[in-house]
Short mmCIF file of C-alpha atoms and ligand atoms in Angstrom, two decimals:
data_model
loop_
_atom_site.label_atom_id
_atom_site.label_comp_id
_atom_site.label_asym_id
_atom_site.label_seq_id
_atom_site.Cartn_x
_atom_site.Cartn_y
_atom_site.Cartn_z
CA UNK A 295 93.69 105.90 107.22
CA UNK A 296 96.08 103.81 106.17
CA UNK A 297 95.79 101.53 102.27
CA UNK A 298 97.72 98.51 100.94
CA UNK A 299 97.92 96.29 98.44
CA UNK A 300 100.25 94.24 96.72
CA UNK A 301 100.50 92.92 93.18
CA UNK A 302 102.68 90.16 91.53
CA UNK A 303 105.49 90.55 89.47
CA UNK A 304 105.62 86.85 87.60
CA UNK A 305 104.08 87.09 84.34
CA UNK A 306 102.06 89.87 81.97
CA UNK A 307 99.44 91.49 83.69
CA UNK A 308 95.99 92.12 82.18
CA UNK A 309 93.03 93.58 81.83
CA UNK A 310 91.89 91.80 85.06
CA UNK A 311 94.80 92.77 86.99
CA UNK A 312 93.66 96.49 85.75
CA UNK A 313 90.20 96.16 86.91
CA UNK A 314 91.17 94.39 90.40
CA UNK A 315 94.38 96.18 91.02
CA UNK A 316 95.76 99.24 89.00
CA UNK A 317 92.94 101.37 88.66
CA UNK A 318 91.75 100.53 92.66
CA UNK A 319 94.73 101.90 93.39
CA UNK A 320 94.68 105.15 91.88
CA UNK A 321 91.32 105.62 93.10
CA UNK A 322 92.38 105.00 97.18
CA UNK A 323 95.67 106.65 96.56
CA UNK A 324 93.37 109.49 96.23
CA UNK A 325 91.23 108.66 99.00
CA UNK A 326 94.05 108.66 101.33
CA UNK A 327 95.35 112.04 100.03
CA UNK A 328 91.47 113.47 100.93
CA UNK A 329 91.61 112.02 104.15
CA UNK A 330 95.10 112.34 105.41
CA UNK A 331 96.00 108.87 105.29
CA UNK A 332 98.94 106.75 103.84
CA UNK A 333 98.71 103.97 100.52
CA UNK A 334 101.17 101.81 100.21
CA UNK A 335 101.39 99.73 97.30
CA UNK A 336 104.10 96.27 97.07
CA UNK A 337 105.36 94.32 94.54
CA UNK A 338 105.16 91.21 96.23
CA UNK A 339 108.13 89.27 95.08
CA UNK A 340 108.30 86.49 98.07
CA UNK A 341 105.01 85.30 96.68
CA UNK A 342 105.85 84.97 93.04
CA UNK A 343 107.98 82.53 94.20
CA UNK A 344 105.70 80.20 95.65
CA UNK A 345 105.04 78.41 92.02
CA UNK A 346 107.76 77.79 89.53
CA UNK A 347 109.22 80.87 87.51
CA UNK A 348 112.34 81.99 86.14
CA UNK A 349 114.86 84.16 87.70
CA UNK A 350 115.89 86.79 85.36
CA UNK A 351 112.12 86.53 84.58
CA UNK A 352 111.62 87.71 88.04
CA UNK A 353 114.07 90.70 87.93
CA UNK A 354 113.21 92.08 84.72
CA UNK A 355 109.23 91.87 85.65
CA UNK A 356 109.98 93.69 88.87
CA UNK A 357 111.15 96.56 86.89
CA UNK A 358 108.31 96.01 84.32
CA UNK A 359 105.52 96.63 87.31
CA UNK A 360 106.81 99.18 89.01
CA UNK A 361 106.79 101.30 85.66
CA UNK A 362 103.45 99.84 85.01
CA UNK A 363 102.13 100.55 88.73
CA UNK A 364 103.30 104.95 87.94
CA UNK A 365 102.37 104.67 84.15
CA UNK A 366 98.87 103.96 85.85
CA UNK A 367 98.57 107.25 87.88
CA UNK A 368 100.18 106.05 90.92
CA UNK A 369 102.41 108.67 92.20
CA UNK A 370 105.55 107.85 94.60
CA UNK A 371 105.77 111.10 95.42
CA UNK A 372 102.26 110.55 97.77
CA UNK A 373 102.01 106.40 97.95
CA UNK A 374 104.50 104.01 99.03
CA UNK A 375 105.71 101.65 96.13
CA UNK A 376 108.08 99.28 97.19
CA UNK A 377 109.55 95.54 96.81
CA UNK A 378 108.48 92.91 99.46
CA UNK A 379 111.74 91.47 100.04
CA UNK A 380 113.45 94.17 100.17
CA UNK A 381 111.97 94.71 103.73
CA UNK A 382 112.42 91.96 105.73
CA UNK A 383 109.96 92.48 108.01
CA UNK A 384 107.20 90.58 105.69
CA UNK A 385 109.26 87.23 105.89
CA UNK A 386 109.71 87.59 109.59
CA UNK A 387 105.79 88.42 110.21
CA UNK A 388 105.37 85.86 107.78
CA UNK A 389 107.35 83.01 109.92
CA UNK A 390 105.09 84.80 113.42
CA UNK A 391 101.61 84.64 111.75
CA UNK A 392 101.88 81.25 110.92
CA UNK A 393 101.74 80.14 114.41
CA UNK A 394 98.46 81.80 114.76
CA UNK A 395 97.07 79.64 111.68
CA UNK A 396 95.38 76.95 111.43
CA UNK A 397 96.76 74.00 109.08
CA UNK A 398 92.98 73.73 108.42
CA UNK A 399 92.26 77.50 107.70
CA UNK A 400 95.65 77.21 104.79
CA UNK A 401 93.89 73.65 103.72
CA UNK A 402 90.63 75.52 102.69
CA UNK A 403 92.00 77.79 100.62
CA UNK A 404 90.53 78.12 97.09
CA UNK A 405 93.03 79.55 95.14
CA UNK A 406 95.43 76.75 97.04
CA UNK A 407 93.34 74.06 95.38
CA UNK A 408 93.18 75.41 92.11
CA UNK A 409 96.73 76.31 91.46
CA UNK A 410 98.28 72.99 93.57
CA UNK A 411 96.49 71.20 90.69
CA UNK A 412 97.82 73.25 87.80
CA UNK A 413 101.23 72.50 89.08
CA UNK A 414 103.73 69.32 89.08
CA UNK A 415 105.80 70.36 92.51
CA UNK A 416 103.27 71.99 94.99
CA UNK A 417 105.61 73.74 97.18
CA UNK A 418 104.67 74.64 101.07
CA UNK A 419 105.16 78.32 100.09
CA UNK A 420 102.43 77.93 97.95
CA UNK A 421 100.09 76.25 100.90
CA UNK A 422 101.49 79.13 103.52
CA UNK A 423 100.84 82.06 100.73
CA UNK A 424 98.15 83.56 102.10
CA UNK A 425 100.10 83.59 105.88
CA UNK A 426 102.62 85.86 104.11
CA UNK A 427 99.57 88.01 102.29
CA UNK A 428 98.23 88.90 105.97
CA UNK A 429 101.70 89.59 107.12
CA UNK A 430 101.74 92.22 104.32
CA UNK A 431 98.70 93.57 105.35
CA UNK A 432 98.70 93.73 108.81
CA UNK A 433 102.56 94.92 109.33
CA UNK A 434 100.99 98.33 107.85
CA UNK A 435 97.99 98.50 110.39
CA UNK A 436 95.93 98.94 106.91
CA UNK A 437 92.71 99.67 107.16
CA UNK A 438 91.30 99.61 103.36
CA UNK A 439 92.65 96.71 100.86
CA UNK A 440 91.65 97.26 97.28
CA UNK A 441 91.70 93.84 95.32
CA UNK A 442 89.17 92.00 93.14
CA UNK A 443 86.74 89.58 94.87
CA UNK A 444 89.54 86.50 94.12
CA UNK A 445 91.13 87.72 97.08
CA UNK A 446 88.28 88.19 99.03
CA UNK A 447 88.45 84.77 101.09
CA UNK A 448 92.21 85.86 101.78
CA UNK A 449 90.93 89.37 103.10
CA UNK A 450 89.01 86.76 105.29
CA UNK A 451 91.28 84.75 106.52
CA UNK A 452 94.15 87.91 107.37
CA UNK A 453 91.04 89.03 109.55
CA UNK A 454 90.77 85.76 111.09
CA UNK A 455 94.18 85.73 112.20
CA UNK A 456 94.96 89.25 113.28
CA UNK A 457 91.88 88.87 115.32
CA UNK A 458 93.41 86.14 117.01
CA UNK A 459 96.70 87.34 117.40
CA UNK A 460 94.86 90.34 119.23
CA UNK A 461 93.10 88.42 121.60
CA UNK A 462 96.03 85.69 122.20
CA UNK A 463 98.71 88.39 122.53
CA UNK A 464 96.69 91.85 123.30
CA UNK A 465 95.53 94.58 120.80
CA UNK A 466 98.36 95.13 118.17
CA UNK A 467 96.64 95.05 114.31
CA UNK A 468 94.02 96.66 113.16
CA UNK A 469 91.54 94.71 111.34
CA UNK A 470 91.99 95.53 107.57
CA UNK A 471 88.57 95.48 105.47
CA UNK A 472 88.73 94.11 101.38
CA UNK A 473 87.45 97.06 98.87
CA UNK A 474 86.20 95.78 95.94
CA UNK A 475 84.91 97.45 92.60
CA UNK A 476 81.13 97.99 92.00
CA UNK A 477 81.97 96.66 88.13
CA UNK A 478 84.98 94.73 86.91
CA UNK A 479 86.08 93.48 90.21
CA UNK A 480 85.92 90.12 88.83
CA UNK A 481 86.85 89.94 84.94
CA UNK A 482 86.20 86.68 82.64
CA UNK A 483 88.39 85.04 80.47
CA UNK A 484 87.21 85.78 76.86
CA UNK A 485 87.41 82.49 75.71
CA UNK A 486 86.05 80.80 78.66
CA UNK A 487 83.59 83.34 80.09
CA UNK A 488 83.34 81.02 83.23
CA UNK A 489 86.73 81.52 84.22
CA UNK A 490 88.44 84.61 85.48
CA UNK A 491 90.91 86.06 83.86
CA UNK A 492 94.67 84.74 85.22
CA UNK A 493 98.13 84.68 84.65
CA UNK A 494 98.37 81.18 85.31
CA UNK A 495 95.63 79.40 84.20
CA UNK A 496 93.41 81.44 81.16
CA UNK A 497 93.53 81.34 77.79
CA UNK A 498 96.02 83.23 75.79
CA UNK A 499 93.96 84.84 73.40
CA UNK A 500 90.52 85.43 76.29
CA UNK A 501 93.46 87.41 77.84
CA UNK A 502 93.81 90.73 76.69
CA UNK A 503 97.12 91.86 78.78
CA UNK A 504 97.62 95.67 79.86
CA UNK A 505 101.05 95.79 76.97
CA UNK A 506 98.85 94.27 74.14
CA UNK A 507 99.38 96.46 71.15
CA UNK A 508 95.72 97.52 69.33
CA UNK A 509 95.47 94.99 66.88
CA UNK A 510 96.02 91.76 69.38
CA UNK A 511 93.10 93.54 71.42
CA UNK A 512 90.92 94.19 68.57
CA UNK A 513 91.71 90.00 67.85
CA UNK A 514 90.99 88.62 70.82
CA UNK A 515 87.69 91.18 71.43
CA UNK A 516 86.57 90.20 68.08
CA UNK A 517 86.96 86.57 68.59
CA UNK A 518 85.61 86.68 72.21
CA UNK A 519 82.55 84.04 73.43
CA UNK A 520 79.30 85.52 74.07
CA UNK A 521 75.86 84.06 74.04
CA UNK A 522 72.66 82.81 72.26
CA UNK A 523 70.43 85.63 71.54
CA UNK A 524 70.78 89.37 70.37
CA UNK A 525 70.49 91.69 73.89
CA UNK A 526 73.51 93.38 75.23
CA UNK A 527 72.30 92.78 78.80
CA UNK A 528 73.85 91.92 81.73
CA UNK A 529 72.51 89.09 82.90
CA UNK A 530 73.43 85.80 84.87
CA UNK A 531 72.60 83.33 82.09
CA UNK A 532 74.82 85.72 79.89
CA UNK A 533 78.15 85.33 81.30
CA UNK A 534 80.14 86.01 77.78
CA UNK A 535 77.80 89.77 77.11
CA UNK A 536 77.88 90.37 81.13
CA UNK A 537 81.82 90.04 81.27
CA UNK A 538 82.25 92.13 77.85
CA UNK A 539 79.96 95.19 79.57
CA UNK A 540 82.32 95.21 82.95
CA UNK A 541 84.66 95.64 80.76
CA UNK A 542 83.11 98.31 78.85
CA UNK A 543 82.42 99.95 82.30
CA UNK A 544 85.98 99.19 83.33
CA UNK A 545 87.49 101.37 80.19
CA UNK A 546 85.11 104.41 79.94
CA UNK A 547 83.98 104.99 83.21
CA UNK A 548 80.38 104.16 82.61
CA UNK A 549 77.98 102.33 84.91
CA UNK A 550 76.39 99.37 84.07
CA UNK A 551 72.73 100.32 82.62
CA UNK A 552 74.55 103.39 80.77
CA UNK A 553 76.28 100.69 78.19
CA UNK A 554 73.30 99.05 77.91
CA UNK A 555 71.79 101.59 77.11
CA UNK A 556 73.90 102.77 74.52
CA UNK A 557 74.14 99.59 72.83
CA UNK A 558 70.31 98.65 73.61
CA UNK A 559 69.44 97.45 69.42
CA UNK A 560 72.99 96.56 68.04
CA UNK A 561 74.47 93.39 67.72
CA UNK A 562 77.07 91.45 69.29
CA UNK A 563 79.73 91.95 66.50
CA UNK A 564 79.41 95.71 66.88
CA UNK A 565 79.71 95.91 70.57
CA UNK A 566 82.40 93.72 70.09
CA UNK A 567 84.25 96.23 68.53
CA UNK A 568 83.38 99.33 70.20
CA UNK A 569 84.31 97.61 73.61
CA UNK A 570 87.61 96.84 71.93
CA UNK A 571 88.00 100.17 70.72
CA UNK A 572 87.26 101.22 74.39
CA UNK A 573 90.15 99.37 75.70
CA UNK A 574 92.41 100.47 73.16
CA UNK A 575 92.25 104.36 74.03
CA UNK A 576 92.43 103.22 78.09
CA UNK A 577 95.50 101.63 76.97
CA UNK A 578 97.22 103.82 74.44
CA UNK A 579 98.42 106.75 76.82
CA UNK A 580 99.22 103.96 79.95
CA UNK A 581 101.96 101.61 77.20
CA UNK A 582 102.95 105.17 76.42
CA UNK A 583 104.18 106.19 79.45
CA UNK A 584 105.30 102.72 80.78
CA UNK A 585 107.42 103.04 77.74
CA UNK A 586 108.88 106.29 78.72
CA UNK A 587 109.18 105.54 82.51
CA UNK A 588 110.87 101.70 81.78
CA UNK A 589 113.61 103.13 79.64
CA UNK A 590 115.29 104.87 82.86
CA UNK A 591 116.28 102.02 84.67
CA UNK A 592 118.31 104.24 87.08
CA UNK A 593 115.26 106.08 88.16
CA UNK A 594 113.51 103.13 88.64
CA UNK A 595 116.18 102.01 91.11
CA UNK A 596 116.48 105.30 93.18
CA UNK A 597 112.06 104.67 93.27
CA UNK A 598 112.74 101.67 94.80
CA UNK A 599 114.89 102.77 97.19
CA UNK A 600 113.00 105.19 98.32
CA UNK A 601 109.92 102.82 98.60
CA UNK A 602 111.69 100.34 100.54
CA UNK A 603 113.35 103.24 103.45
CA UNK A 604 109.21 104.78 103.72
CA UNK A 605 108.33 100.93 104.00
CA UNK A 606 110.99 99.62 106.52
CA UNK A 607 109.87 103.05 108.40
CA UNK A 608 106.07 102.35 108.54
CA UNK A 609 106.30 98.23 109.10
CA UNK A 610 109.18 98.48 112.19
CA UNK A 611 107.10 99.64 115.41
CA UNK A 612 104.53 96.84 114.01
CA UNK A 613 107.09 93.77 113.62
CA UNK A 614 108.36 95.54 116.83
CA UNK A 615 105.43 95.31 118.66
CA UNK A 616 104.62 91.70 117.74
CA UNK A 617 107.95 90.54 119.02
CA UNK A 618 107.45 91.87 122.40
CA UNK A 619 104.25 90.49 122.75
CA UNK A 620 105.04 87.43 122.19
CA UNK A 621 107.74 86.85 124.49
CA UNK A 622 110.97 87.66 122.41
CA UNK A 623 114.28 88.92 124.00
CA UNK A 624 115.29 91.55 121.73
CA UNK A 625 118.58 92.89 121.38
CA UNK A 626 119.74 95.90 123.29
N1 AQP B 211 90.25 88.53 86.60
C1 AQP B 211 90.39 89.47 87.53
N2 AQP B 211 89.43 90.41 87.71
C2 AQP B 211 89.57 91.38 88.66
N3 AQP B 211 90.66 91.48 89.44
C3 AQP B 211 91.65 90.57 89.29
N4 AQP B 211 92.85 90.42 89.89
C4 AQP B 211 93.47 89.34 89.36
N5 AQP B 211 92.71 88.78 88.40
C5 AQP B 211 91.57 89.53 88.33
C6 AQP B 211 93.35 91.31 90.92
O1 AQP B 211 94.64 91.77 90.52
C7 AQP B 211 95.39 92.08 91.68
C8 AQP B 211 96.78 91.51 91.54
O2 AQP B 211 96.70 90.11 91.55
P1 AQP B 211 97.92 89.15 91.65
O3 AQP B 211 99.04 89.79 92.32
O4 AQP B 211 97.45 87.82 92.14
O5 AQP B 211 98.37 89.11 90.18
P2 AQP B 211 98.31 87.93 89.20
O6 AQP B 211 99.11 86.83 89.73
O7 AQP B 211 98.69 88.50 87.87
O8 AQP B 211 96.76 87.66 89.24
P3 AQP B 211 96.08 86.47 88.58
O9 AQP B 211 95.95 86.65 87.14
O10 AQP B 211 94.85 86.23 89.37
O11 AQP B 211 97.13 85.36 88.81
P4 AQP B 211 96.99 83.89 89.07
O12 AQP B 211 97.00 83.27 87.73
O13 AQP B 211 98.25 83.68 89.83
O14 AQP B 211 95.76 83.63 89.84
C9 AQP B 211 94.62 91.51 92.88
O15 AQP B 211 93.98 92.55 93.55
C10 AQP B 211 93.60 90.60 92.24
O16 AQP B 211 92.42 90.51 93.00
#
């Protein structure tokens, strides 16, 4: 069984990014260790570039994941963490793929819309983004991709295409599937419960990010929407209270009716706090080891290199294979 996933390294991640990303992959790392399979886990550079950013943004970021990705139980001793362009096989299945999509397919895109309109130059890396994502995917013949459901029509679309590529060019991916949380796999903004919580386009104080020290979360819990009434329920008409108990699940572990439960009777102010609370003792030991792991910047570079020999390894018979059957010459 073979995992991937891939994370960006532009901006501060969050509580979102946690719920979606970070603790998913923990939980399949394990999965694949209980099965005998392989995770492999990318910082996906090539696509942080698609919308404006800064460059020594970029490289100090890159450094600032991969300590975050260990100092949240991943272990690169078992899963494969490495830097997208630092194997050049994603660009080149990148530049392949996209003859096998649609202008159409790239044109529906969700997250397309919504970010072309946040931004003042919409580049064509931005439009062929998710042609590189399936790339990613599909150069590890991954089976299980553990995201939150914003990525879901992505996990689509990389279906979409490696089944065509299969049937145009004969059997050579296997078709990945999306895993996504029971709870938290889509967290709200806390300012504007209707909204997910983003790098790009939330608010800064509904977004509680994963470095946040314990007061800024207690703030921005404190100050956080909810709704008309009194019941801590989770409940469509209750987006604010619903998006406050994922993340109440998302911290302690707890399923859904268990923090109703044990807030059935109190008010909104005191959940409030307790969920913030919550968040602060998830976060506490992570920021402490980030800390510890971000201060050795030469073990973060010999990680890195490692990642990027297992990952060249693993991706070669695949970019390989989809040369050959496609007509290439390659060299001798
Ligand atoms: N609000 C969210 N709830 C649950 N999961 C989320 N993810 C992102 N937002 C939420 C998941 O996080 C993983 C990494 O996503 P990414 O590489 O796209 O990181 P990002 O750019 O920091 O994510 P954002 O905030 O979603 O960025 P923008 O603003 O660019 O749209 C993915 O598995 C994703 O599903």
């Amino acid at each position: 069984m073979r995992i991937f996933s891939g994370i960006q390294p532009t901006g501060a991640k969050h509580l979102g990014n946690y719920a979606g990303g970070f603790r998913q992959y923990v939980a399949t790392q394990d999965l694949a260790a209980r099965e005998g399979g392989e995770a492999f886990f990318c910082i996906v550079d090539l696509h942080s570039v698609s919308v404006e950013y800064d460059p020594a943004d970029l490289r100090e970021r890159t450094f600032d994941l991969l300590a975050l990705l260990v100092a949240t139980g991943l272990d690169p001793e078992r899963s494969t963490i490495f830097v997208q362009s630092h194997v050049t096989a994603h660009a080149e299945a990148n530049w392949l793929l996209a003859t096998v999509t649609s202008f159409g397919e790239l044109r529906r895109m969700t997250q397309f819309k919504d970010k072309a309109e946040a931004q003042e130059f919409v580049s064509a890396a931005l439009f062929t983004y998710p042609v590189l994502q399936a790339g990613d995917i599909l150069l590890y013949q991954t089976d299980l991709v553990p995201v939150g459901v914003d990525q879901r029509q992505h996990i689509e679309l990389t279906r979409d295409i490696a089944e065509r590529f299969n049937a145009r060019y004969g059997e050579t991916f296997t078709i990945p599937r999306g895993v996504y949380p029971e709870t938290g796999a889509r967290i709200q903004d806390l300012q504007e419960p209707e909204r997910k919580m983003s790098t790009t386009g939330g608010t800064e104080q509904g977004t509680v990010y994963l470095l946040d020290p314990p007061d800024a979360i207690r703030r921005k819990l404190k100050t956080a929407v909810t709704d008309s009434g009194r019941e801590i329920v989770h409940r469509e008409d209750k987006p604010g209270i619903s998006n406050l108990i994922e993340i109440m699940t998302v911290a302690t572990g707890e399923s859904i009716p268990e923090v109703e439960a044990r807030f059935a009777g109190q008010g909104y102010g005191a959940f409030k706090e307790q969920v913030a609370e919550a968040v602060i003792a998830l976060l506490e030991p992570i920021q402490a080891r980030f800390r510890e792991i971000r201060s050795d910047p030469g073990e973060l570079r010999r990680l890195l290199s490692v990642g990027a020999e297992k990952a060249r390894a693993a991706s070669a018979p695949t970019i390989e294979a989809m040369y050959e059957r496609m007509g290439f010459v390659r060299p001798s």
